[in-house]
Amino acid sequence: MNNKQEGKIVRIISNLCTVKVDDKLYDCKPRGKFYIQNKIPLVGDRVIIDTDNNYILDILERKNSLKRPMIANVDVTIIVTSVKEPDLSLLLLDKLLCLVLFNKIKPIICFSKTDLLNVEEYKEFEKIYHYYNKIGINAIKNTEVDKLDKLIDGKLVVLTGQSGAGKSTLLNRINPELDLETNEISKALGRGKHTTRHTETLKYKNSYISDTPGFSSLDLTDLTKEDIKNTFIEFGNDCYFSDCNHLKENKCVVKEKVNDGIILKSRYDNYVKMVDEVESKRIIYKK
């Protein structure tokens, strides 16, 4: 008779899933039926395993999942965002925020490498930093470890962001015993070299944190323009027309707030770019 236990996948390398049951780890292979059902096991999945034969028998219902990084049942996503080397990309940041909020996950922006900014650059950064906090998205600097501890206590956390932004460096700062591999920025490419090659969760106090392979671009194809609009939480519902998309409509309160400096112009510009991206791809797919 099979010995069935419920556990959580904490690491996946190739086709081998490491499942944590209480304080024991089991290296298990998923049953072939999952691939037939197009239900691929993800780190963070709650699963039923056969501890005698080391097979995953069932994947329990997920509350959410992300495609990149591929992880499930996430409570908090820390978006590690470099302000220099690589340079700050507000478009990438807003795309990540869009995907995280769409999946009903709490985002935390963690700005890194602020020490590389000159005085004028730092003043501009402070405006951005305070704006995100003002609209209700927690933004911290990677030196504020105590503040981060309180925000992630007891949560399943995923770190994500552009390659070379400092995800592994942040983990090393949180827990120096991890001694994770880091790497310098590629001067020729202007972006970081990948140092994390698979998704894995690491125990930290009462939390589980996952460091993930970095990336430089994001695909919003699965989202509609309405999905994108709803993730820009500062836009609100004050426009004259309830279905206003804040693009070419008249009497648009959002565009007025942008002109008055209440809404950060880069946020609105990025919203327009993201809507254009999904709409242009939808037209291509229809042809």
CSV table of C-alpha atoms in Angstrom, one decimal:
chain,number,residue,atom,x,y,z
A,1,MET,CA,0.0,0.0,0.0
A,2,ASN,CA,1.4,3.4,-0.9
A,3,ASN,CA,2.3,5.8,1.8
A,4,LYS,CA,0.6,9.1,0.8
A,5,GLN,CA,1.6,12.4,2.3
A,6,GLU,CA,0.8,16.1,1.6
A,7,GLY,CA,3.8,18.4,1.0
A,8,LYS,CA,5.0,21.4,-0.9
A,9,ILE,CA,7.3,21.6,-3.9
A,10,VAL,CA,10.3,23.7,-2.9
A,11,ARG,CA,12.6,23.0,-5.9
A,12,ILE,CA,12.4,21.8,-9.4
A,13,ILE,CA,15.5,20.8,-11.5
A,14,SER,CA,14.7,19.3,-14.8
A,15,ASN,CA,12.0,16.7,-14.2
A,16,LEU,CA,12.8,16.1,-10.5
A,17,CYS,CA,10.7,17.9,-7.9
A,18,THR,CA,11.9,18.2,-4.3
A,19,VAL,CA,8.9,18.1,-2.0
A,20,LYS,CA,9.0,19.1,1.7
A,21,VAL,CA,6.8,17.1,4.1
A,22,ASP,CA,7.2,18.5,7.6
A,23,ASP,CA,11.0,18.5,8.0
A,24,LYS,CA,11.8,15.9,5.4
A,25,LEU,CA,12.7,16.3,1.7
A,26,TYR,CA,11.7,13.8,-1.0
A,27,ASP,CA,13.0,14.0,-4.6
A,28,CYS,CA,9.9,13.0,-6.6
A,29,LYS,CA,8.9,12.5,-10.2
A,30,PRO,CA,5.5,13.7,-11.4
A,31,ARG,CA,3.1,11.2,-12.9
A,32,GLY,CA,2.9,11.3,-16.7
A,33,LYS,CA,-0.8,12.2,-16.5
A,34,PHE,CA,0.0,15.8,-15.5
A,35,TYR,CA,1.7,16.5,-18.8
A,36,ILE,CA,-1.2,14.9,-20.7
A,37,GLN,CA,-3.6,17.2,-18.7
A,38,ASN,CA,-1.2,20.2,-19.3
A,39,LYS,CA,-0.9,20.6,-15.6
A,40,ILE,CA,2.9,21.1,-15.0
A,41,PRO,CA,4.1,21.0,-11.4
A,42,LEU,CA,5.4,24.3,-10.1
A,43,VAL,CA,7.5,25.3,-7.1
A,44,GLY,CA,5.0,26.3,-4.4
A,45,ASP,CA,2.4,23.7,-5.4
A,46,ARG,CA,0.8,21.7,-2.6
A,47,VAL,CA,1.0,18.1,-3.7
A,48,ILE,CA,0.2,14.5,-2.6
A,49,ILE,CA,3.1,12.2,-2.9
A,50,ASP,CA,3.9,8.5,-2.6
A,51,THR,CA,6.8,8.5,-0.2
A,52,ASP,CA,7.5,4.8,-0.8
A,53,ASN,CA,8.0,5.2,-4.6
A,54,ASN,CA,8.8,8.9,-4.8
A,55,TYR,CA,6.0,9.9,-7.1
A,56,ILE,CA,3.8,13.0,-7.1
A,57,LEU,CA,0.2,11.6,-7.2
A,58,ASP,CA,-1.8,14.8,-7.2
A,59,ILE,CA,-1.5,18.6,-7.4
A,60,LEU,CA,-3.9,20.4,-5.2
A,61,GLU,CA,-5.8,23.5,-6.2
A,62,ARG,CA,-3.7,26.7,-6.6
A,63,LYS,CA,-4.7,30.1,-5.5
A,64,ASN,CA,-2.5,31.7,-8.2
A,65,SER,CA,0.4,31.0,-10.4
A,66,LEU,CA,3.0,32.9,-12.4
A,67,LYS,CA,4.5,31.9,-15.8
A,68,ARG,CA,7.8,33.7,-15.4
A,69,PRO,CA,9.0,32.9,-12.8
A,70,MET,CA,7.1,29.6,-12.8
A,71,ILE,CA,5.8,29.4,-9.3
A,72,ALA,CA,2.4,28.8,-7.6
A,73,ASN,CA,0.5,29.9,-4.4
A,74,VAL,CA,2.5,33.1,-4.0
A,75,ASP,CA,1.6,35.6,-1.2
A,76,VAL,CA,4.1,38.4,-2.0
A,77,THR,CA,6.3,39.3,-4.9
A,78,ILE,CA,9.4,41.4,-4.3
A,79,ILE,CA,10.2,43.2,-7.5
A,80,VAL,CA,13.9,43.9,-7.2
A,81,THR,CA,14.6,47.0,-9.3
A,82,SER,CA,18.0,48.4,-10.1
A,83,VAL,CA,18.3,52.2,-10.4
A,84,LYS,CA,21.7,51.9,-12.1
A,85,GLU,CA,23.8,49.2,-13.8
A,86,PRO,CA,21.4,48.2,-15.2
A,87,ASP,CA,19.6,51.5,-15.5
A,88,LEU,CA,16.1,52.0,-14.0
A,89,SER,CA,13.4,50.7,-16.3
A,90,LEU,CA,10.1,52.0,-15.2
A,91,LEU,CA,8.4,50.2,-18.1
A,92,LEU,CA,9.7,46.9,-16.9
A,93,LEU,CA,8.7,47.8,-13.3
A,94,ASP,CA,5.2,48.7,-14.3
A,95,LYS,CA,4.8,45.6,-16.4
A,96,LEU,CA,5.8,43.5,-13.5
A,97,LEU,CA,3.4,45.4,-11.2
A,98,CYS,CA,0.6,44.8,-13.7
A,99,LEU,CA,1.2,41.0,-13.8
A,100,VAL,CA,1.6,40.7,-10.1
A,101,LEU,CA,-1.6,42.7,-9.3
A,102,PHE,CA,-3.5,40.9,-12.0
A,103,ASN,CA,-2.7,37.6,-10.2
A,104,LYS,CA,-3.9,39.1,-6.9
A,105,ILE,CA,-0.5,39.0,-5.3
A,106,LYS,CA,0.8,41.7,-3.0
A,107,PRO,CA,3.8,43.5,-4.7
A,108,ILE,CA,6.8,45.0,-2.9
A,109,ILE,CA,9.2,47.1,-4.9
A,110,CYS,CA,12.8,46.9,-3.7
A,111,PHE,CA,15.1,49.5,-5.2
A,112,SER,CA,18.7,48.5,-5.4
A,113,LYS,CA,22.0,50.2,-6.1
A,114,THR,CA,20.8,53.7,-4.9
A,115,ASP,CA,24.4,54.3,-3.7
A,116,LEU,CA,25.5,54.6,-7.4
A,117,LEU,CA,23.3,57.7,-8.1
A,118,ASN,CA,24.6,61.2,-8.1
A,119,VAL,CA,22.8,64.0,-6.2
A,120,GLU,CA,20.5,65.0,-9.1
A,121,GLU,CA,19.7,61.4,-10.0
A,122,TYR,CA,18.9,60.6,-6.4
A,123,LYS,CA,16.4,63.6,-6.2
A,124,GLU,CA,14.6,62.2,-9.2
A,125,PHE,CA,14.6,58.7,-7.7
A,126,GLU,CA,13.1,60.0,-4.5
A,127,LYS,CA,10.1,61.4,-6.4
A,128,ILE,CA,9.5,57.9,-7.9
A,129,TYR,CA,10.1,56.1,-4.6
A,130,HIS,CA,7.6,58.3,-2.7
A,131,TYR,CA,5.0,58.1,-5.5
A,132,TYR,CA,4.7,54.3,-5.4
A,133,ASN,CA,4.3,54.4,-1.7
A,134,LYS,CA,1.7,57.2,-1.9
A,135,ILE,CA,-0.5,55.1,-4.3
A,136,GLY,CA,-0.4,52.1,-1.9
A,137,ILE,CA,2.4,50.0,-3.3
A,138,ASN,CA,5.1,49.3,-0.7
A,139,ALA,CA,8.5,50.5,-2.0
A,140,ILE,CA,11.7,50.1,0.0
A,141,LYS,CA,15.4,50.2,-0.5
A,142,ASN,CA,17.4,47.1,-0.4
A,143,THR,CA,19.2,48.3,2.7
A,144,GLU,CA,15.9,48.4,4.7
A,145,VAL,CA,16.0,44.7,5.8
A,146,ASP,CA,14.0,45.3,9.0
A,147,LYS,CA,11.2,46.9,7.1
A,148,LEU,CA,11.2,44.0,4.6
A,149,ASP,CA,11.1,41.4,7.4
A,150,LYS,CA,7.8,42.8,8.7
A,151,LEU,CA,6.3,42.9,5.2
A,152,ILE,CA,7.0,39.2,4.4
A,153,ASP,CA,6.6,37.6,7.7
A,154,GLY,CA,4.9,34.2,7.3
A,155,LYS,CA,4.6,34.5,3.6
A,156,LEU,CA,5.6,32.6,0.5
A,157,VAL,CA,7.6,35.2,-1.3
A,158,VAL,CA,9.1,35.3,-4.8
A,159,LEU,CA,11.9,37.6,-5.9
A,160,THR,CA,11.8,38.7,-9.5
A,161,GLY,CA,13.1,41.5,-11.6
A,162,GLN,CA,15.6,42.3,-14.4
A,163,SER,CA,18.8,40.3,-14.7
A,164,GLY,CA,21.6,41.8,-12.6
A,165,ALA,CA,19.1,43.9,-10.5
A,166,GLY,CA,20.4,42.3,-7.3
A,167,LYS,CA,18.0,39.5,-6.3
A,168,SER,CA,20.7,37.1,-5.0
A,169,THR,CA,22.5,40.1,-3.4
A,170,LEU,CA,19.3,41.0,-1.5
A,171,LEU,CA,19.0,37.4,-0.2
A,172,ASN,CA,22.6,37.4,0.9
A,173,ARG,CA,21.9,40.6,2.8
A,174,ILE,CA,18.9,39.1,4.5
A,175,ASN,CA,20.7,35.9,5.4
A,176,PRO,CA,24.5,35.9,4.9
A,177,GLU,CA,24.6,32.2,5.5
A,178,LEU,CA,23.0,31.6,2.1
A,179,ASP,CA,26.2,32.8,0.3
A,180,LEU,CA,24.3,32.7,-3.1
A,181,GLU,CA,26.3,33.2,-6.3
A,182,THR,CA,26.3,36.8,-7.7
A,183,ASN,CA,27.8,38.2,-10.8
A,184,GLU,CA,28.8,41.5,-12.3
A,185,ILE,CA,27.0,43.3,-15.0
A,186,SER,CA,28.0,42.6,-18.6
A,187,LYS,CA,29.4,45.8,-19.9
A,188,ALA,CA,28.9,44.8,-23.5
A,189,LEU,CA,25.2,43.9,-23.1
A,190,GLY,CA,24.3,46.5,-20.3
A,191,ARG,CA,22.5,43.8,-18.3
A,192,GLY,CA,23.2,41.2,-15.7
A,193,LYS,CA,24.5,37.7,-16.2
A,194,HIS,CA,22.2,35.0,-15.0
A,195,THR,CA,23.3,33.5,-11.7
A,196,THR,CA,20.0,31.7,-10.7
A,197,ARG,CA,19.2,28.8,-13.1
A,198,HIS,CA,16.2,27.2,-11.5
A,199,THR,CA,13.3,28.1,-9.2
A,200,GLU,CA,13.8,27.1,-5.5
A,201,THR,CA,12.3,28.3,-2.2
A,202,LEU,CA,14.6,29.0,0.8
A,203,LYS,CA,13.4,29.0,4.4
A,204,TYR,CA,13.9,32.4,6.1
A,205,LYS,CA,12.5,32.8,9.6
A,206,ASN,CA,8.8,32.3,9.2
A,207,SER,CA,8.8,32.8,5.5
A,208,TYR,CA,9.8,30.9,2.3
A,209,ILE,CA,11.6,33.0,-0.3
A,210,SER,CA,12.2,32.0,-3.9
A,211,ASP,CA,15.1,33.4,-6.0
A,212,THR,CA,14.4,33.0,-9.7
A,213,PRO,CA,16.1,33.3,-13.0
A,214,GLY,CA,16.1,37.0,-14.1
A,215,PHE,CA,14.7,38.4,-17.4
A,216,SER,CA,14.8,41.5,-19.4
A,217,SER,CA,11.3,41.7,-21.0
A,218,LEU,CA,7.8,40.6,-20.4
A,219,ASP,CA,4.9,39.4,-22.6
A,220,LEU,CA,1.4,40.7,-21.7
A,221,THR,CA,-0.4,38.8,-24.5
A,222,ASP,CA,-2.8,37.0,-22.1
A,223,LEU,CA,-4.1,40.3,-20.7
A,224,THR,CA,-6.8,42.6,-22.1
A,225,LYS,CA,-6.6,46.3,-22.1
A,226,GLU,CA,-9.3,46.3,-19.3
A,227,ASP,CA,-7.1,43.9,-17.3
A,228,ILE,CA,-4.2,46.3,-17.6
A,229,LYS,CA,-6.3,49.4,-16.7
A,230,ASN,CA,-7.6,47.7,-13.5
A,231,THR,CA,-4.1,47.1,-12.2
A,232,PHE,CA,-3.2,50.9,-12.4
A,233,ILE,CA,-4.7,51.4,-8.9
A,234,GLU,CA,-4.3,55.2,-8.8
A,235,PHE,CA,-6.5,55.7,-11.9
A,236,GLY,CA,-9.7,55.2,-9.9
A,237,ASN,CA,-13.2,55.5,-11.3
A,238,ASP,CA,-13.8,59.2,-11.4
A,239,CYS,CA,-14.1,59.7,-15.2
A,240,TYR,CA,-17.2,61.1,-16.8
A,241,PHE,CA,-17.7,57.8,-18.7
A,242,SER,CA,-17.6,54.6,-16.6
A,243,ASP,CA,-16.0,52.7,-19.5
A,244,CYS,CA,-13.3,55.3,-20.1
A,245,ASN,CA,-10.0,53.7,-21.2
A,246,HIS,CA,-8.0,57.0,-20.5
A,247,LEU,CA,-6.7,57.1,-24.0
A,248,LYS,CA,-8.5,59.3,-26.5
A,249,GLU,CA,-11.7,60.0,-24.5
A,250,ASN,CA,-12.9,63.4,-23.6
A,251,LYS,CA,-13.5,64.5,-20.0
A,252,CYS,CA,-10.9,62.0,-18.8
A,253,VAL,CA,-10.0,62.6,-15.2
A,254,VAL,CA,-6.9,60.4,-15.4
A,255,LYS,CA,-5.4,62.5,-18.2
A,256,GLU,CA,-6.2,65.7,-16.2
A,257,LYS,CA,-4.4,64.2,-13.2
A,258,VAL,CA,-1.4,63.5,-15.3
A,259,ASN,CA,-1.3,67.0,-16.6
A,260,ASP,CA,-1.7,68.4,-13.0
A,261,GLY,CA,1.2,66.2,-11.8
A,262,ILE,CA,-1.0,64.1,-9.5
A,263,ILE,CA,-0.4,60.9,-11.5
A,264,LEU,CA,3.2,60.2,-12.4
A,265,LYS,CA,3.6,60.8,-16.2
A,266,SER,CA,5.8,57.7,-16.6
A,267,ARG,CA,3.0,55.6,-15.2
A,268,TYR,CA,0.5,56.9,-17.7
A,269,ASP,CA,3.0,56.7,-20.6
A,270,ASN,CA,3.7,53.1,-19.7
A,271,TYR,CA,0.0,52.3,-19.4
A,272,VAL,CA,-0.4,53.5,-23.0
A,273,LYS,CA,2.5,51.5,-24.2
A,274,MET,CA,1.2,48.4,-22.6
A,275,VAL,CA,-2.3,48.7,-24.0
A,276,ASP,CA,-0.8,49.4,-27.4
A,277,GLU,CA,1.3,46.3,-27.1
A,278,VAL,CA,-1.6,43.9,-26.3
A,279,GLU,CA,-3.9,45.5,-28.9
A,280,SER,CA,-1.3,45.4,-31.7
A,281,LYS,CA,-0.6,41.7,-30.9
A,282,ARG,CA,-4.3,40.9,-30.9
A,283,ILE,CA,-4.7,42.4,-34.3
A,284,ILE,CA,-1.8,40.3,-35.6
A,285,TYR,CA,-3.3,37.1,-34.2
A,286,LYS,CA,-6.7,37.8,-35.8
A,287,LYS,CA,-5.2,38.1,-39.3
